CSV table of C-alpha atoms and ligand atoms in Angstrom, one decimal:
chain,number,residue,atom,x,y,z
A,1,MET,CA,35.8,-15.8,2.7
A,2,ALA,CA,32.5,-17.8,2.3
A,3,ILE,CA,31.4,-20.2,-0.7
A,4,GLN,CA,28.0,-21.6,-1.0
A,5,LYS,CA,26.4,-23.9,-3.2
A,6,LEU,CA,22.9,-23.3,-4.9
A,7,MET,CA,23.6,-26.5,-6.2
A,8,SER,CA,25.8,-28.8,-8.9
A,9,GLY,CA,28.5,-26.6,-10.6
A,10,VAL,CA,26.5,-23.1,-9.2
A,11,PHE,CA,28.1,-21.5,-6.6
A,12,SER,CA,27.9,-18.1,-4.5
A,13,VAL,CA,31.6,-16.5,-4.4
A,14,GLY,CA,31.1,-12.9,-3.4
A,15,ALA,CA,31.1,-11.3,-0.5
A,16,LYS,CA,29.7,-9.8,2.8
A,17,HIS,CA,29.7,-6.6,3.8
A,18,TRP,CA,28.2,-7.0,7.4
A,19,GLY,CA,29.1,-3.2,8.8
A,20,ARG,CA,28.2,-1.2,5.8
A,21,ARG,CA,25.6,1.2,6.9
A,22,LEU,CA,25.5,3.4,4.0
A,23,PHE,CA,24.7,3.3,0.5
A,24,ASP,CA,25.9,6.2,-2.3
A,25,GLU,CA,26.0,8.0,0.8
A,26,LEU,CA,22.4,8.5,1.3
A,27,ILE,CA,20.7,5.1,2.0
A,28,PRO,CA,20.7,3.4,5.5
A,29,LEU,CA,21.8,-0.1,5.6
A,30,PRO,CA,20.7,-1.1,8.9
A,31,ASP,CA,20.9,-4.7,8.5
A,32,GLY,CA,24.3,-4.1,5.6
A,33,THR,CA,24.6,-5.6,2.2
A,34,THR,CA,26.1,-8.3,0.1
A,35,TYR,CA,27.9,-8.4,-3.4
A,36,ASN,CA,27.2,-11.4,-4.8
A,37,ALA,CA,28.8,-13.4,-7.9
A,38,TYR,CA,27.7,-16.6,-8.8
A,39,LEU,CA,30.4,-19.2,-10.5
A,40,ILE,CA,29.3,-21.5,-12.6
A,41,ARG,CA,30.7,-24.7,-13.8
A,42,GLY,CA,29.8,-26.4,-17.5
A,43,SER,CA,31.2,-29.2,-18.7
A,44,GLU,CA,33.1,-27.2,-21.1
A,45,LYS,CA,33.3,-23.6,-19.9
A,46,THR,CA,33.1,-21.7,-16.6
A,47,ALA,CA,31.4,-18.3,-16.3
A,48,LEU,CA,31.6,-15.7,-13.5
A,49,ILE,CA,28.5,-13.7,-13.2
A,50,ASP,CA,28.9,-10.2,-11.9
A,51,THR,CA,31.9,-9.3,-9.4
A,52,VAL,CA,32.0,-7.5,-6.3
A,53,ASP,CA,32.8,-4.2,-4.8
A,54,PRO,CA,36.1,-3.1,-4.7
A,55,GLU,CA,36.5,-2.5,-1.3
A,56,LYS,CA,35.7,-6.4,-1.3
A,57,LYS,CA,37.4,-8.0,-4.2
A,58,SER,CA,39.7,-9.9,-1.7
A,59,ASP,CA,36.9,-12.1,-0.6
A,60,LEU,CA,35.8,-13.0,-4.3
A,61,LEU,CA,39.8,-13.7,-5.5
A,62,GLU,CA,40.2,-15.8,-2.5
A,63,ASN,CA,36.6,-17.6,-2.9
A,64,LEU,CA,38.0,-18.3,-6.6
A,65,GLU,CA,41.1,-19.9,-5.5
A,66,ALA,CA,39.2,-21.6,-2.8
A,67,LEU,CA,37.3,-23.3,-5.5
A,68,LYS,CA,40.4,-24.3,-7.5
A,69,VAL,CA,39.2,-21.9,-10.6
A,70,LYS,CA,42.5,-21.9,-12.7
A,71,ASN,CA,40.3,-20.5,-15.8
A,72,ILE,CA,37.4,-18.3,-16.3
A,73,ASP,CA,36.1,-18.2,-19.7
A,74,TYR,CA,32.7,-15.6,-19.2
A,75,VAL,CA,32.8,-13.2,-17.3
A,76,ILE,CA,29.2,-11.9,-17.4
A,77,ALA,CA,28.2,-8.1,-16.7
A,78,ASN,CA,24.5,-7.6,-16.2
A,79,HIS,CA,24.8,-4.1,-14.7
A,80,ALA,CA,27.8,-1.6,-14.9
A,81,GLU,CA,27.7,-0.3,-11.3
A,82,GLN,CA,30.5,-0.4,-9.7
A,83,ASP,CA,29.3,-2.9,-6.8
A,84,HIS,CA,29.1,-4.8,-9.1
A,85,SER,CA,31.8,-4.5,-12.0
A,86,GLY,CA,33.9,-3.4,-9.9
A,87,VAL,CA,36.2,-6.1,-9.8
A,88,ILE,CA,36.3,-6.7,-13.4
A,89,PRO,CA,39.4,-5.9,-14.3
A,90,GLU,CA,41.4,-7.7,-11.7
A,91,ILE,CA,39.4,-10.5,-12.7
A,92,LEU,CA,40.4,-10.0,-16.2
A,93,GLU,CA,43.8,-9.7,-15.0
A,94,LYS,CA,44.2,-13.2,-13.3
A,95,TYR,CA,41.9,-14.7,-15.8
A,96,PRO,CA,43.3,-13.7,-19.0
A,97,ASN,CA,41.1,-15.9,-21.3
A,98,ALA,CA,38.5,-14.4,-19.6
A,99,ARG,CA,35.6,-12.4,-22.3
A,100,VAL,CA,33.0,-10.0,-20.6
A,101,VAL,CA,29.5,-11.0,-22.2
A,102,THR,CA,27.5,-8.1,-21.6
A,103,ASN,CA,25.0,-5.9,-24.2
A,104,GLU,CA,26.0,-3.0,-25.9
A,105,LYS,CA,24.8,-0.3,-23.2
A,106,CYS,CA,26.6,-1.7,-20.6
A,107,LYS,CA,29.9,-2.6,-23.0
A,108,LYS,CA,30.0,1.3,-23.2
A,109,MET,CA,29.4,2.0,-19.6
A,110,LEU,CA,31.8,-0.2,-18.4
A,111,ILE,CA,34.4,1.1,-20.8
A,112,ASP,CA,33.6,4.6,-19.4
A,113,LEU,CA,33.9,3.6,-16.1
A,114,LEU,CA,36.8,0.8,-15.4
A,115,GLN,CA,38.1,1.4,-19.0
A,116,ILE,CA,38.3,-2.1,-19.6
A,117,PRO,CA,39.8,-2.6,-23.2
A,118,GLU,CA,37.3,-2.8,-26.2
A,119,ASP,CA,38.9,-6.5,-27.4
A,120,LYS,CA,37.9,-8.1,-24.0
A,121,PHE,CA,33.8,-7.7,-24.9
A,122,LEU,CA,31.6,-10.3,-26.1
A,123,VAL,CA,28.5,-8.3,-26.7
A,124,VAL,CA,25.0,-9.8,-26.7
A,125,ASN,CA,21.5,-9.2,-27.3
A,126,ASP,CA,18.7,-9.1,-26.2
A,127,TRP,CA,17.0,-13.3,-25.4
A,128,ASP,CA,20.8,-14.4,-26.9
A,129,THR,CA,22.3,-17.4,-25.2
A,130,LEU,CA,25.9,-19.0,-24.6
A,131,SER,CA,26.6,-22.4,-24.3
A,132,LEU,CA,28.8,-24.2,-21.5
A,133,GLY,CA,28.7,-27.0,-22.3
A,134,ASP,CA,26.0,-29.1,-20.1
A,135,LYS,CA,24.6,-25.6,-19.3
A,136,THR,CA,23.4,-22.8,-21.1
A,137,LEU,CA,23.0,-18.7,-20.2
A,138,GLN,CA,20.2,-16.9,-21.4
A,139,PHE,CA,20.3,-13.0,-21.6
A,140,ILE,CA,17.5,-10.9,-20.9
A,141,LEU,CA,17.3,-7.4,-21.1
A,142,THR,CA,15.5,-5.8,-18.0
A,143,PRO,CA,16.8,-1.8,-18.3
A,144,TRP,CA,16.1,0.6,-15.5
A,145,VAL,CA,16.5,-2.0,-12.9
A,146,HIS,CA,18.9,-0.2,-11.9
A,147,TRP,CA,20.3,1.6,-14.6
A,148,PRO,CA,19.7,1.9,-18.5
A,149,GLU,CA,22.3,-1.0,-19.2
A,150,THR,CA,21.0,-3.7,-17.0
A,151,MET,CA,19.9,-7.0,-17.6
A,152,VAL,CA,19.2,-10.4,-15.9
A,153,THR,CA,21.0,-13.8,-16.7
A,154,TYR,CA,18.9,-16.7,-16.7
A,155,LEU,CA,20.6,-20.9,-16.6
A,156,ARG,CA,18.0,-22.8,-18.3
A,157,GLU,CA,18.4,-25.8,-17.6
A,158,ASP,CA,18.9,-25.2,-13.3
A,159,CYS,CA,16.1,-22.4,-13.9
A,160,ILE,CA,18.4,-20.1,-12.1
A,161,LEU,CA,17.4,-16.4,-12.6
A,162,PHE,CA,20.5,-14.1,-11.8
A,163,SER,CA,18.9,-10.9,-11.6
A,164,CYS,CA,21.8,-8.2,-10.1
A,165,ASP,CA,20.2,-5.7,-8.4
A,166,PHE,CA,16.4,-7.0,-9.7
A,167,PHE,CA,14.5,-8.2,-6.7
A,168,GLY,CA,17.8,-7.9,-4.2
A,169,ALA,CA,17.8,-6.6,-0.7
A,170,HIS,CA,20.8,-4.7,1.1
A,171,PHE,CA,20.5,-7.8,3.9
A,172,ALA,CA,23.8,-9.8,5.0
A,173,SER,CA,23.5,-12.9,6.0
A,174,SER,CA,25.7,-16.1,6.7
A,175,GLU,CA,22.1,-18.1,5.1
A,176,LEU,CA,22.3,-18.8,1.4
A,177,PHE,CA,18.4,-18.9,1.2
A,178,VAL,CA,15.4,-17.1,2.5
A,179,LYS,CA,14.7,-18.4,5.8
A,180,ASN,CA,13.1,-15.5,7.6
A,181,GLU,CA,10.6,-14.3,5.1
A,182,VAL,CA,9.5,-11.4,6.8
A,183,LYS,CA,12.5,-10.1,7.4
A,184,VAL,CA,13.4,-9.9,3.8
A,185,TYR,CA,10.4,-9.2,2.6
A,186,GLU,CA,11.1,-5.8,4.7
A,187,SER,CA,14.4,-5.2,3.5
A,188,ALA,CA,13.5,-5.8,-0.5
A,189,LYS,CA,10.6,-3.2,0.1
A,190,ARG,CA,13.2,-0.6,1.5
A,191,TYR,CA,15.3,-1.7,-1.4
A,192,TYR,CA,12.5,-1.7,-3.8
A,193,ALA,CA,11.2,1.8,-2.5
A,194,GLU,CA,15.0,3.1,-2.7
A,195,ILE,CA,16.8,1.5,-5.8
A,196,MET,CA,13.4,0.5,-8.0
A,197,MET,CA,9.8,2.6,-7.4
A,198,PRO,CA,11.5,5.5,-9.1
A,199,PHE,CA,11.2,3.3,-12.2
A,200,ARG,CA,7.5,1.3,-11.2
A,201,LYS,CA,6.3,1.6,-15.0
A,202,LYS,CA,9.7,-0.4,-16.2
A,203,VAL,CA,10.2,-2.9,-13.7
A,204,ILE,CA,6.4,-3.8,-14.4
A,205,GLY,CA,7.5,-4.6,-17.9
A,206,ASN,CA,10.3,-6.1,-17.2
A,207,LEU,CA,8.3,-8.3,-15.0
A,208,GLU,CA,5.8,-8.8,-17.8
A,209,LYS,CA,8.9,-9.8,-20.1
A,210,LEU,CA,10.1,-12.5,-17.7
A,211,LYS,CA,6.4,-14.1,-16.7
A,212,ASP,CA,6.9,-16.8,-18.7
A,213,ILE,CA,10.0,-18.2,-18.3
A,214,GLU,CA,10.0,-20.9,-15.7
A,215,ILE,CA,11.5,-19.7,-12.7
A,216,ASP,CA,12.8,-22.0,-9.2
A,217,MET,CA,15.5,-20.0,-7.7
A,218,ILE,CA,16.0,-16.5,-7.6
A,219,ALA,CA,19.8,-15.3,-7.2
A,220,PRO,CA,20.1,-11.7,-6.7
A,221,SER,CA,23.2,-9.8,-6.4
A,222,HIS,CA,22.9,-7.8,-2.9
A,223,GLY,CA,20.7,-10.1,-0.5
A,224,GLN,CA,20.2,-14.0,0.0
A,225,VAL,CA,19.3,-16.1,-2.9
A,226,TYR,CA,15.0,-16.8,-3.0
A,227,ASP,CA,14.5,-20.3,-3.2
A,228,LYS,CA,10.6,-19.8,-3.5
A,229,PRO,CA,10.5,-16.7,-6.2
A,230,GLU,CA,7.2,-16.6,-5.8
A,231,LEU,CA,7.6,-14.3,-2.2
A,232,ILE,CA,9.2,-11.7,-4.3
A,233,LEU,CA,7.6,-12.2,-7.6
A,234,ASP,CA,4.4,-11.6,-5.7
A,235,ALA,CA,5.5,-9.0,-3.7
A,236,TYR,CA,6.9,-6.9,-6.6
A,237,LYS,CA,3.6,-7.5,-8.3
A,238,ASP,CA,1.7,-5.4,-5.0
A,239,TRP,CA,4.1,-2.6,-5.0
A,240,THR,CA,4.1,-1.7,-8.4
A,241,SER,CA,0.6,-2.3,-8.8
A,242,ASP,CA,-1.3,0.8,-9.1
A,243,SER,CA,-3.6,0.2,-6.1
A,244,VAL,CA,-2.8,2.5,-3.1
A,245,LYS,CA,-3.5,1.4,0.7
A,246,ASN,CA,-5.9,2.8,3.0
A,247,GLU,CA,-2.6,4.6,4.8
A,248,VAL,CA,-1.7,8.3,5.3
A,249,VAL,CA,2.4,8.6,6.0
A,250,ILE,CA,3.2,12.3,7.9
A,251,PRO,CA,7.0,13.2,7.5
A,252,TYR,CA,7.4,16.0,9.9
A,253,VAL,CA,9.6,18.3,11.9
A,254,SER,CA,8.4,20.5,14.9
A,255,MET,CA,11.1,23.2,16.3
A,256,HIS,CA,9.1,24.3,19.4
A,257,GLY,CA,6.0,22.3,19.9
A,258,SER,CA,3.4,24.1,17.5
A,259,THR,CA,3.5,21.3,14.5
A,260,GLN,CA,4.3,18.6,16.4
A,261,LYS,CA,0.5,19.3,18.6
A,262,ILE,CA,-0.9,19.7,14.7
A,263,VAL,CA,0.3,16.4,13.7
A,264,GLU,CA,-0.5,14.5,16.5
A,265,TYR,CA,-3.9,15.8,16.9
A,266,LEU,CA,-4.4,14.8,12.9
A,267,ILE,CA,-3.2,11.1,13.7
A,268,ASP,CA,-5.8,10.9,16.7
A,269,SER,CA,-8.5,12.3,13.6
A,270,LEU,CA,-7.6,9.7,10.7
A,271,THR,CA,-7.1,7.3,13.3
A,272,GLU,CA,-11.1,8.0,14.6
A,273,ARG,CA,-11.4,7.6,10.9
A,274,ASN,CA,-9.7,4.1,10.4
A,275,ILE,CA,-7.4,5.4,8.8
A,276,VAL,CA,-3.9,4.0,9.1
A,277,VAL,CA,-1.6,6.6,10.0
A,278,LYS,CA,2.3,6.2,9.7
A,279,PRO,CA,4.1,9.8,11.4
A,280,PHE,CA,7.6,10.0,10.8
A,281,ASN,CA,9.9,12.8,12.8
A,282,LEU,CA,12.9,13.9,10.5
A,283,VAL,CA,15.0,14.6,12.9
A,284,VAL,CA,15.4,11.1,13.9
A,285,THR,CA,14.1,9.2,10.8
A,286,ASP,CA,15.8,6.6,9.1
A,287,ILE,CA,14.7,7.5,5.5
A,288,GLY,CA,15.0,4.0,4.4
A,289,GLU,CA,11.7,3.4,6.8
A,290,LEU,CA,9.9,6.6,5.1
A,291,ALA,CA,10.4,5.2,2.2
A,292,ILE,CA,8.8,1.8,2.8
A,293,GLU,CA,6.0,3.5,3.9
A,294,ILE,CA,5.5,6.0,0.9
A,295,VAL,CA,5.1,2.3,-1.7
A,296,ASP,CA,1.9,2.2,-1.1
A,297,ALA,CA,0.2,4.9,1.1
A,298,ALA,CA,-2.5,6.6,-0.9
A,299,THR,CA,-2.0,10.0,0.9
A,300,ILE,CA,1.1,11.8,2.2
A,301,VAL,CA,0.8,15.0,4.6
A,302,ILE,CA,4.3,16.9,5.2
A,303,GLY,CA,4.5,18.5,8.3
A,304,SER,CA,6.9,21.8,9.1
A,305,PRO,CA,7.1,24.7,10.6
A,306,ILE,CA,8.1,27.8,8.4
A,307,VAL,CA,11.2,28.6,8.5
A,308,LEU,CA,12.9,32.0,7.2
A,309,THR,CA,10.1,32.3,4.8
A,310,GLY,CA,10.1,28.3,3.6
A,311,PRO,CA,9.8,24.5,5.1
A,312,HIS,CA,12.3,23.6,7.5
A,313,PRO,CA,15.4,22.4,5.4
A,314,ALA,CA,15.2,18.6,6.7
A,315,VAL,CA,11.5,18.4,5.4
A,316,VAL,CA,13.2,20.2,2.3
A,317,SER,CA,15.4,17.3,2.2
A,318,ALA,CA,12.6,15.0,2.6
A,319,VAL,CA,10.2,16.4,0.0
A,320,SER,CA,13.4,16.6,-2.1
A,321,LEU,CA,13.8,12.5,-2.1
A,322,ALA,CA,10.2,11.7,-1.9
A,323,ASN,CA,9.5,13.4,-5.3
A,324,ALA,CA,12.5,11.6,-6.8
A,325,LEU,CA,11.7,8.3,-5.7
A,326,ARG,CA,7.9,8.5,-6.9
A,327,PRO,CA,5.9,7.1,-4.8
A,328,LYS,CA,2.6,5.8,-6.5
A,329,ALA,CA,0.6,8.3,-3.8
A,330,ARG,CA,-3.0,10.0,-5.0
A,331,PHE,CA,-3.4,13.0,-2.4
A,332,ALA,CA,-1.1,15.1,-1.1
A,333,THR,CA,-1.0,18.0,1.3
A,334,VAL,CA,0.4,20.8,4.3
A,335,ILE,CA,0.3,21.3,7.4
A,336,GLY,CA,1.9,23.2,10.3
A,337,SER,CA,2.6,26.8,12.0
A,338,TYR,CA,3.9,30.2,11.6
A,339,GLY,CA,5.1,33.0,13.5
A,340,TRP,CA,4.2,35.5,10.8
A,341,GLY,CA,4.2,34.4,7.4
A,342,GLY,CA,6.2,32.8,4.1
A,343,LYS,CA,5.4,31.0,1.3
A,344,MET,CA,5.9,27.0,2.1
A,345,VAL,CA,2.6,25.5,0.8
A,346,ASP,CA,3.9,27.0,-2.5
A,347,GLN,CA,7.1,25.8,-2.0
A,348,ILE,CA,6.9,21.9,-1.0
A,349,VAL,CA,4.0,22.0,-3.8
A,350,GLY,CA,6.6,23.3,-6.4
A,351,MET,CA,9.0,20.6,-5.1
A,352,LEU,CA,6.6,17.5,-5.8
A,353,GLY,CA,6.2,17.9,-9.6
A,354,ASN,CA,7.0,14.0,-10.1
A,355,LEU,CA,4.1,13.1,-8.1
A,356,LYS,CA,0.7,12.8,-9.4
A,357,VAL,CA,-0.9,13.7,-6.7
A,358,GLU,CA,-4.4,15.6,-5.9
A,359,LEU,CA,-3.9,18.3,-3.5
A,360,LEU,CA,-5.9,18.7,-0.5
A,361,SER,CA,-6.6,21.4,1.5
A,362,PRO,CA,-3.2,22.6,3.8
A,363,VAL,CA,-3.5,23.7,7.3
A,364,LEU,CA,-1.5,26.2,8.0
A,365,VAL,CA,-1.8,27.5,12.0
A,366,LYS,CA,-0.6,30.8,13.2
A,367,GLY,CA,1.2,29.9,16.2
A,368,TYR,CA,0.0,26.8,18.7
A,369,PRO,CA,-3.0,25.6,17.3
A,370,LYS,CA,-6.5,26.6,18.7
A,371,ASP,CA,-10.2,25.7,18.8
A,372,ALA,CA,-10.7,26.8,15.0
A,373,ASP,CA,-7.6,25.0,13.7
A,374,TYR,CA,-8.7,21.9,15.5
A,375,GLN,CA,-12.1,22.1,13.2
A,376,SER,CA,-9.7,22.4,10.4
A,377,LEU,CA,-7.7,19.8,10.9
A,378,ASP,CA,-10.8,17.4,11.3
A,379,LYS,CA,-12.3,19.0,7.8
A,380,LEU,CA,-8.9,17.8,6.4
A,381,ALA,CA,-9.5,14.5,7.8
A,382,ASP,CA,-13.0,14.0,6.6
A,383,GLU,CA,-11.5,15.0,3.0
A,384,ILE,CA,-8.8,12.3,3.2
A,385,LEU,CA,-11.3,9.9,4.3
A,386,GLU,CA,-13.7,11.0,1.7
A,387,LYS,CA,-10.9,10.9,-1.4
A,388,HIS,CA,-9.8,7.3,0.3
A,389,GLU,CA,-13.7,6.2,0.1
A,390,SER,CA,-13.9,7.2,-3.5
A,391,LEU,CA,-11.1,5.2,-4.2
A,392,LYS,CA,-12.9,2.1,-2.3
A,393,LEU,CA,-9.9,1.6,0.0
A,394,LEU,CA,-12.0,1.1,3.1
A,395,GLY,CA,-14.0,-2.1,2.0
A,396,GLY,CA,-17.9,-2.5,2.8
B,401,LIG,FE1,23.9,-2.7,-6.9
B,401,LIG,FE2,23.0,-0.8,-9.1
B,401,LIG,O1,24.0,-1.6,-8.3
């Protein structure tokens, strides 16, 4: 239980989940996470913005008790996913006067997911306002950050944007405001890669929609509050832009050392050409680290041995994830080894349908690499260099 004050009448009343290590049974959380909920006390009405994951409902209810909250008029639901909406039924039970304030799409999802009665809702439209007396909430529809129904809530008098998943980070800290900007930047980039990147164009549209609003603080529902919002706003502009970096990401697996040798040779060859290389051995990789690096790399090179005529299953999993996350990489290819044959390149390329990449020359080696294979890898490095130069990534 911990209540933290953003400013007069605005409190953080959500929960920290320090020990959580996996989200959606998929995404590693090295720094835990938080489910932030915010209580706003106006001169006439009280609003709760979002709730918490049901696993942490006692934290929220105890925080409201500790603040001696006797009545809640409005529960703002920015997003229907249960890590934010899951305790709305308990809030309605404890505070029977409360109405759930959300948009039509979110209302339908909350009825489906949580069986909240229809007469409990107050439906709002884009840019609608709701007065709490001396404080005014404004609702802005921001679809696909993270689901189609997502919206953000703006507290006009205090210029605080309650953004729910948008601008979030899976990062648990006892400090309310961002202090360690380097650490938070990395957590937020990991979060962007895993949650927002598949909807990059939608995110750009939402950033554009918010650009004329005066924002002094961004209070997301995961991670810390940004009291210098330009940190995360500038980062989002960078991550969502069409520009890529002079980097090659190499997710790979090696079973008997041949693919390992091929990958290591290509790393050296690219490094000699002043290209930044980020290799990831998929057997030991935190896929969140891989996701961070594919946010802005120009090229992805997938390394795999052929196993039973196709790529190694760990490579299949990583390629499937990369395809789902839709990074803005411009080039891709496949390197690896085989014993007698298979159609690995076709299979991997077939799994990358969401990516708008130009395919470069694959390098497949029979057994352990020999001189001619090293020459092919040098040629591939030259090709990557030429492609990166064509995008003017190398400067000079
Ligand atoms: Fe944090 Fe999409 O829920």
